[in-house]
CSV table of C-alpha atoms in Angstrom, one decimal:
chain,number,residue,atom,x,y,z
B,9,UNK,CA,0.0,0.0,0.0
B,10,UNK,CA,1.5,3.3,-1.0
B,11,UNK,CA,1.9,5.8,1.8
B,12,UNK,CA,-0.1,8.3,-0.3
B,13,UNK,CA,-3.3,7.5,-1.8
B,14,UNK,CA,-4.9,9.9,-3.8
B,15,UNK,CA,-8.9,9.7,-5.4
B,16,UNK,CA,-10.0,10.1,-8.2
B,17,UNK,CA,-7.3,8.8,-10.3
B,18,UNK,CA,-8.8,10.5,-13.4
B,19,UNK,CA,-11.7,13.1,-13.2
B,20,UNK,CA,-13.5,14.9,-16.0
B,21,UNK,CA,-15.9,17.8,-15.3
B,22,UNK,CA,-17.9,20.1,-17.1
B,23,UNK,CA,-16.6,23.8,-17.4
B,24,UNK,CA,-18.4,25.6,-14.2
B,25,UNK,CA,-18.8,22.6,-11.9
B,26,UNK,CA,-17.1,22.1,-8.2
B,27,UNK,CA,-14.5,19.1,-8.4
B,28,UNK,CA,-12.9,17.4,-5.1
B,29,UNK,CA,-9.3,15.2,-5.2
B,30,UNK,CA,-8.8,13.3,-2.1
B,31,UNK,CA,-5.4,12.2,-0.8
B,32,UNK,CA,-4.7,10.0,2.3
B,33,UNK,CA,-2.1,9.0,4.3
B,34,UNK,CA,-1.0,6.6,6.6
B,35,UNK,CA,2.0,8.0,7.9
B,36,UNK,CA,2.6,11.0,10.5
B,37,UNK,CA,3.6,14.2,8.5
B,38,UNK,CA,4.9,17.8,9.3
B,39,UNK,CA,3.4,19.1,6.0
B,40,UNK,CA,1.3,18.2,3.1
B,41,UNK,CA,1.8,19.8,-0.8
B,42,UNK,CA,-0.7,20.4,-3.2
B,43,UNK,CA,1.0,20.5,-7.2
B,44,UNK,CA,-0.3,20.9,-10.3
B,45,UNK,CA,1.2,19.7,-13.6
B,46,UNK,CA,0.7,20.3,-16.5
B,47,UNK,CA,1.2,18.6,-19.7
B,48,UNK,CA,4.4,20.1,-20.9
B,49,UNK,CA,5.5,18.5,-17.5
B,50,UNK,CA,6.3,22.1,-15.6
B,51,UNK,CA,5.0,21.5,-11.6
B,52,UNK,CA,3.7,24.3,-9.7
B,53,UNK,CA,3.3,24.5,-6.3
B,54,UNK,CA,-0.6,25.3,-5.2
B,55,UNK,CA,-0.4,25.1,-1.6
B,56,UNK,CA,1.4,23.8,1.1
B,57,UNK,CA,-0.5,22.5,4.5
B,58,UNK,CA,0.4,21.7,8.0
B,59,UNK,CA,-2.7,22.4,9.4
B,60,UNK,CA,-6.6,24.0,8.2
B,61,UNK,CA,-7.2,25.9,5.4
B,62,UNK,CA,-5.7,27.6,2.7
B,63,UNK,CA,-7.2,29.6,-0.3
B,64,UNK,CA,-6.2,31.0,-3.8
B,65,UNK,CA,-8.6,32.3,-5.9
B,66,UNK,CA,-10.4,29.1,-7.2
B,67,UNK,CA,-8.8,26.9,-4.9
B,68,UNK,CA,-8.7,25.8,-1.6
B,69,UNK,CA,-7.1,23.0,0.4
B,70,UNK,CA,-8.2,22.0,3.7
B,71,UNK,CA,-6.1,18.8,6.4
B,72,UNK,CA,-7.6,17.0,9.0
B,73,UNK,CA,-4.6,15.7,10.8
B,74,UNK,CA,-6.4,13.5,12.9
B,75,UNK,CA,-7.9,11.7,9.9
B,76,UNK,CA,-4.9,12.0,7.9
B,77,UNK,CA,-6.3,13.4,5.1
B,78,UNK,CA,-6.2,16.4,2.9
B,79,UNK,CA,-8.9,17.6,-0.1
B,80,UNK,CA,-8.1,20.3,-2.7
B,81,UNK,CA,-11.3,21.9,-4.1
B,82,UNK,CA,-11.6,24.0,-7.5
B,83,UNK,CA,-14.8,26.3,-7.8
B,84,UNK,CA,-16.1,27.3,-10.7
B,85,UNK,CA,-13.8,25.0,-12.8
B,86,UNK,CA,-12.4,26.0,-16.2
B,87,UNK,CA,-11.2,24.4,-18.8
B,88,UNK,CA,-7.4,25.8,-18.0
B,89,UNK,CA,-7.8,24.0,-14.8
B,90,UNK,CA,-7.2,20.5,-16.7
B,91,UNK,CA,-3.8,19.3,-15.5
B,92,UNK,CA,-2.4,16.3,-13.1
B,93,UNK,CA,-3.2,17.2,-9.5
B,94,UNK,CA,-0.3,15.5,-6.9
B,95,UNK,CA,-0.6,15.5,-3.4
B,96,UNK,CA,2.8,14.7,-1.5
B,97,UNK,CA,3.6,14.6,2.0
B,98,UNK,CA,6.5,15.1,4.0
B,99,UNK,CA,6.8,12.4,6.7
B,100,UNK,CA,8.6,14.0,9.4
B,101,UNK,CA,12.2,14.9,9.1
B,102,UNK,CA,12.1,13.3,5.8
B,103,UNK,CA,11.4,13.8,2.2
B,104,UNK,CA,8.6,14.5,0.0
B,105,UNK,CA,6.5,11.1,-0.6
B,106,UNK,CA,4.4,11.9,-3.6
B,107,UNK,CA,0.5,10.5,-4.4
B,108,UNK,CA,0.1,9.0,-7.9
B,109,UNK,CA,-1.9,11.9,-9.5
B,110,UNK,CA,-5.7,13.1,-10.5
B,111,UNK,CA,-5.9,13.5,-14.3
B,112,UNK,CA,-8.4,16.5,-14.1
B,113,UNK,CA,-9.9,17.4,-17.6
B,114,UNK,CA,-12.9,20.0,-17.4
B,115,UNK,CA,-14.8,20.3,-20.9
B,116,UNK,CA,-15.5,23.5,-22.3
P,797,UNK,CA,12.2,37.5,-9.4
P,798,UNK,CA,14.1,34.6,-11.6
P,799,UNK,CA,13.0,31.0,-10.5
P,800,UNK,CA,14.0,27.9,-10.8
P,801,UNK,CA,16.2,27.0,-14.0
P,802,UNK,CA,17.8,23.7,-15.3
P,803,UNK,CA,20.1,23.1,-18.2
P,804,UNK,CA,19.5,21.8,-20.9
P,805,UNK,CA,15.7,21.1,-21.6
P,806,UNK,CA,16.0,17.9,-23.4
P,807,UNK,CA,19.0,15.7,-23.8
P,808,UNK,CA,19.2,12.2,-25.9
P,809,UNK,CA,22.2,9.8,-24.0
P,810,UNK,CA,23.0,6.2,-25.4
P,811,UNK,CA,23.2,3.5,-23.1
P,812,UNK,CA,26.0,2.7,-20.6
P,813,UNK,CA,27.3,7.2,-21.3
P,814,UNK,CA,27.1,9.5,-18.2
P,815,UNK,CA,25.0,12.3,-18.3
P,816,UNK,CA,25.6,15.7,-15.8
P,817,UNK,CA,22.2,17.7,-15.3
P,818,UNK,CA,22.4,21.4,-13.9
P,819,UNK,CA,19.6,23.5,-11.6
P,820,UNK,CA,20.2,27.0,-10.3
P,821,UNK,CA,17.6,27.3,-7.1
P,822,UNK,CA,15.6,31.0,-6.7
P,823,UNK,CA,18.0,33.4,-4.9
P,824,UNK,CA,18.2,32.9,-1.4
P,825,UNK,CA,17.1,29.5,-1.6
P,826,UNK,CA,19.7,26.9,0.0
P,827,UNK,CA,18.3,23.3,-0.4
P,828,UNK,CA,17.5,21.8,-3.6
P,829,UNK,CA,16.0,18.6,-4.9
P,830,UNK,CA,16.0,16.5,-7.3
P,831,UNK,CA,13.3,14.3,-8.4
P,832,UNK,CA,13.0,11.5,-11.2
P,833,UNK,CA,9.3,11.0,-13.2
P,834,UNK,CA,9.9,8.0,-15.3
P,835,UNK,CA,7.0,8.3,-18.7
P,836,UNK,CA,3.3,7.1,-16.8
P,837,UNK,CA,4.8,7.0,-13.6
P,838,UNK,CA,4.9,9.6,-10.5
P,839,UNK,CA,7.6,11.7,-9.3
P,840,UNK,CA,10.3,10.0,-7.3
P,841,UNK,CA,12.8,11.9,-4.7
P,842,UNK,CA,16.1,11.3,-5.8
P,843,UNK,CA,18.1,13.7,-3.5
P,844,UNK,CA,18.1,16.7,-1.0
P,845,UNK,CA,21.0,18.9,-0.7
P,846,UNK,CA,21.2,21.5,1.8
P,847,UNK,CA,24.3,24.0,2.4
P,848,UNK,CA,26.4,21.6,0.3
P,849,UNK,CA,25.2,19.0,1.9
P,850,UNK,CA,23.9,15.6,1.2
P,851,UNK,CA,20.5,15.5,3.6
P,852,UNK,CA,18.6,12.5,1.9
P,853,UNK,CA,18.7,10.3,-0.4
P,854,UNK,CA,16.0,8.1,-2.4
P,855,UNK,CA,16.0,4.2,-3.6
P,856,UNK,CA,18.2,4.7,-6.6
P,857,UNK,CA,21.6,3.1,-7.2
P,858,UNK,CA,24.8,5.1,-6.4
P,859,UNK,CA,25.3,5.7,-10.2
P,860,UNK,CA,22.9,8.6,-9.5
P,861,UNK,CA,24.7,11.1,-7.8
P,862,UNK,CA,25.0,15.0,-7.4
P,863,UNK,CA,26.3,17.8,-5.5
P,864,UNK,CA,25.4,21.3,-4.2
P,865,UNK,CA,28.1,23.9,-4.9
P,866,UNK,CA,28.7,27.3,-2.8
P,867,UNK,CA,26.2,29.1,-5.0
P,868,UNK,CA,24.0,26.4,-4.0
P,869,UNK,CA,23.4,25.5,-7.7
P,870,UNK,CA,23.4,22.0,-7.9
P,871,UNK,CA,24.4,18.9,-10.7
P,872,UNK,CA,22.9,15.5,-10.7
P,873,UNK,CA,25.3,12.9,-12.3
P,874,UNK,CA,24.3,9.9,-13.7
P,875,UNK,CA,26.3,7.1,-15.0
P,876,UNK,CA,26.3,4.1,-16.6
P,877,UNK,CA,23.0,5.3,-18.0
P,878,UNK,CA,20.4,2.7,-18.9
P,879,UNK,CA,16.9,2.6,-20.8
P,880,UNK,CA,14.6,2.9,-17.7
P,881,UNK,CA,16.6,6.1,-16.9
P,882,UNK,CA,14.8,7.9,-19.7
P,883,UNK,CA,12.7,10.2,-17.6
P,884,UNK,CA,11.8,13.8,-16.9
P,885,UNK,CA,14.1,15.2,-14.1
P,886,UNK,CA,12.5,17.7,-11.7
P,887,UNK,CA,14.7,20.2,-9.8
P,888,UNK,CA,13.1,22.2,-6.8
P,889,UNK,CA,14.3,24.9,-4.5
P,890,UNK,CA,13.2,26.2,-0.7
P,891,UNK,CA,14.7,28.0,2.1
P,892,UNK,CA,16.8,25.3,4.0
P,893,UNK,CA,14.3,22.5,4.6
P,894,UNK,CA,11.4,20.2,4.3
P,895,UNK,CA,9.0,23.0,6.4
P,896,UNK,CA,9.3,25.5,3.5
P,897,UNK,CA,7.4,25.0,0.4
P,898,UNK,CA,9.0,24.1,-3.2
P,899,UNK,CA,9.2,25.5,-6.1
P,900,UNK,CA,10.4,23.7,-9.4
P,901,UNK,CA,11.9,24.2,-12.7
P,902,UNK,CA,10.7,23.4,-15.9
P,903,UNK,CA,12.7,20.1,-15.5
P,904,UNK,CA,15.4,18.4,-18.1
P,905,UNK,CA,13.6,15.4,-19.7
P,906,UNK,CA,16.6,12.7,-20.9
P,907,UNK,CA,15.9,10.1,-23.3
P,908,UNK,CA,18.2,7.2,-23.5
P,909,UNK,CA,18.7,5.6,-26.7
């Protein structure tokens, strides 16, 4: 079992509607990452988590610690918003253990 | 504010040749990463340097290696290269530390003939 599980693996939308990507994980953490790739392979960080909430714009992230587990949210979703979504996690004093990736694709 | 860069963008290698890969963190920045995403895989940590410093390292053999110089740019070495090394390789900088959040380059993506 990977120590990051992520859900769903691919997700396709319609332009305008809310979308949710899980990630769990079974290990204790001191921080959590939220990245976005896109095709040409460039990563950009969205957020980084060690604890509640955090928005930007569109997005927001939110942790429960106690339930190891972290959801990034995209409001009004566009079709610019299609990209791989990673979760990765940074078991402490270690490095960063990534999640397999949400294939987002929102239709126009 | 410049960010993260790596040389070159795209590189072909034939099996068994060495290849050197180059990242120059954002200013001010003293760690740097490097991370290996094989073609339908996810990203892998390969290594953290820190102040020159080796802090971690992932599962890969020792023919991957690197170092951080005084500039805190950084080179990741590979030898011997083999097929499976074909890959797009990720660079990211942060203040010194896991606690600080990353920021990548465009990354270098290596094909191995």
């Amino acid at each position: 079992k990977n120590e990051v599980e992520q859900s769903p693996q691919n997700l396709t939308a319609q332009e305008g509607e809310f979308i949710t990507i899980n990630c769990s994980y079974s290990v204790g953490i001191s921080a959590l990452h939220w990245l976005q790739q896109h095709p040409g392979g460039g990563i950009v960080s969205l957020f980084m988590l060690s604890s509640g909430k955090k928005k930007h714009g569109r997005l927001i992230a939110t942790i429960n610690i106690q339930e190891k587990h972290s959801s990034l949210h995209i409001t009004a979703s566009h079709p610019r918003d299609s990209a791989v979504y990673i979760c990765a996690v940074v078991p402490s004093g270690s490095r960063l253990t990534f999640g397999e990736g949400t294939q987002l694709t929102v239709n126009p | 504010e410049a960010g993260v860069t790596q040389s070159p963008t795209h590189l072909i290698k034939t099996r068994g040749q060495q290849v050197t890969l180059r990242c120059s963190p954002i200013s001010g920045h003293t760690s740097v990463y490097w991370y290996q995403q094989a073609l339908g895989l996810g990203l892998q940590f390969l290594l953290w340097y820190d102040e020159g410093e080796e802090r971690n390292r992932g599962n890969f053999p020792p023919r991957f290696s690197g170092r951080q110089f005084p500039n805190y740019s950084s080179e990741l070495n590979v030898n011997a290269l083999e097929l499976e090394d074909s890959a797009l390789y990720l660079c990211a900088s942060s203040f010194n530390g896991l606690s600080y959040e990353q920021y990548f380059g465009p990354g270098t993506r290596l094909t191995v003939t």
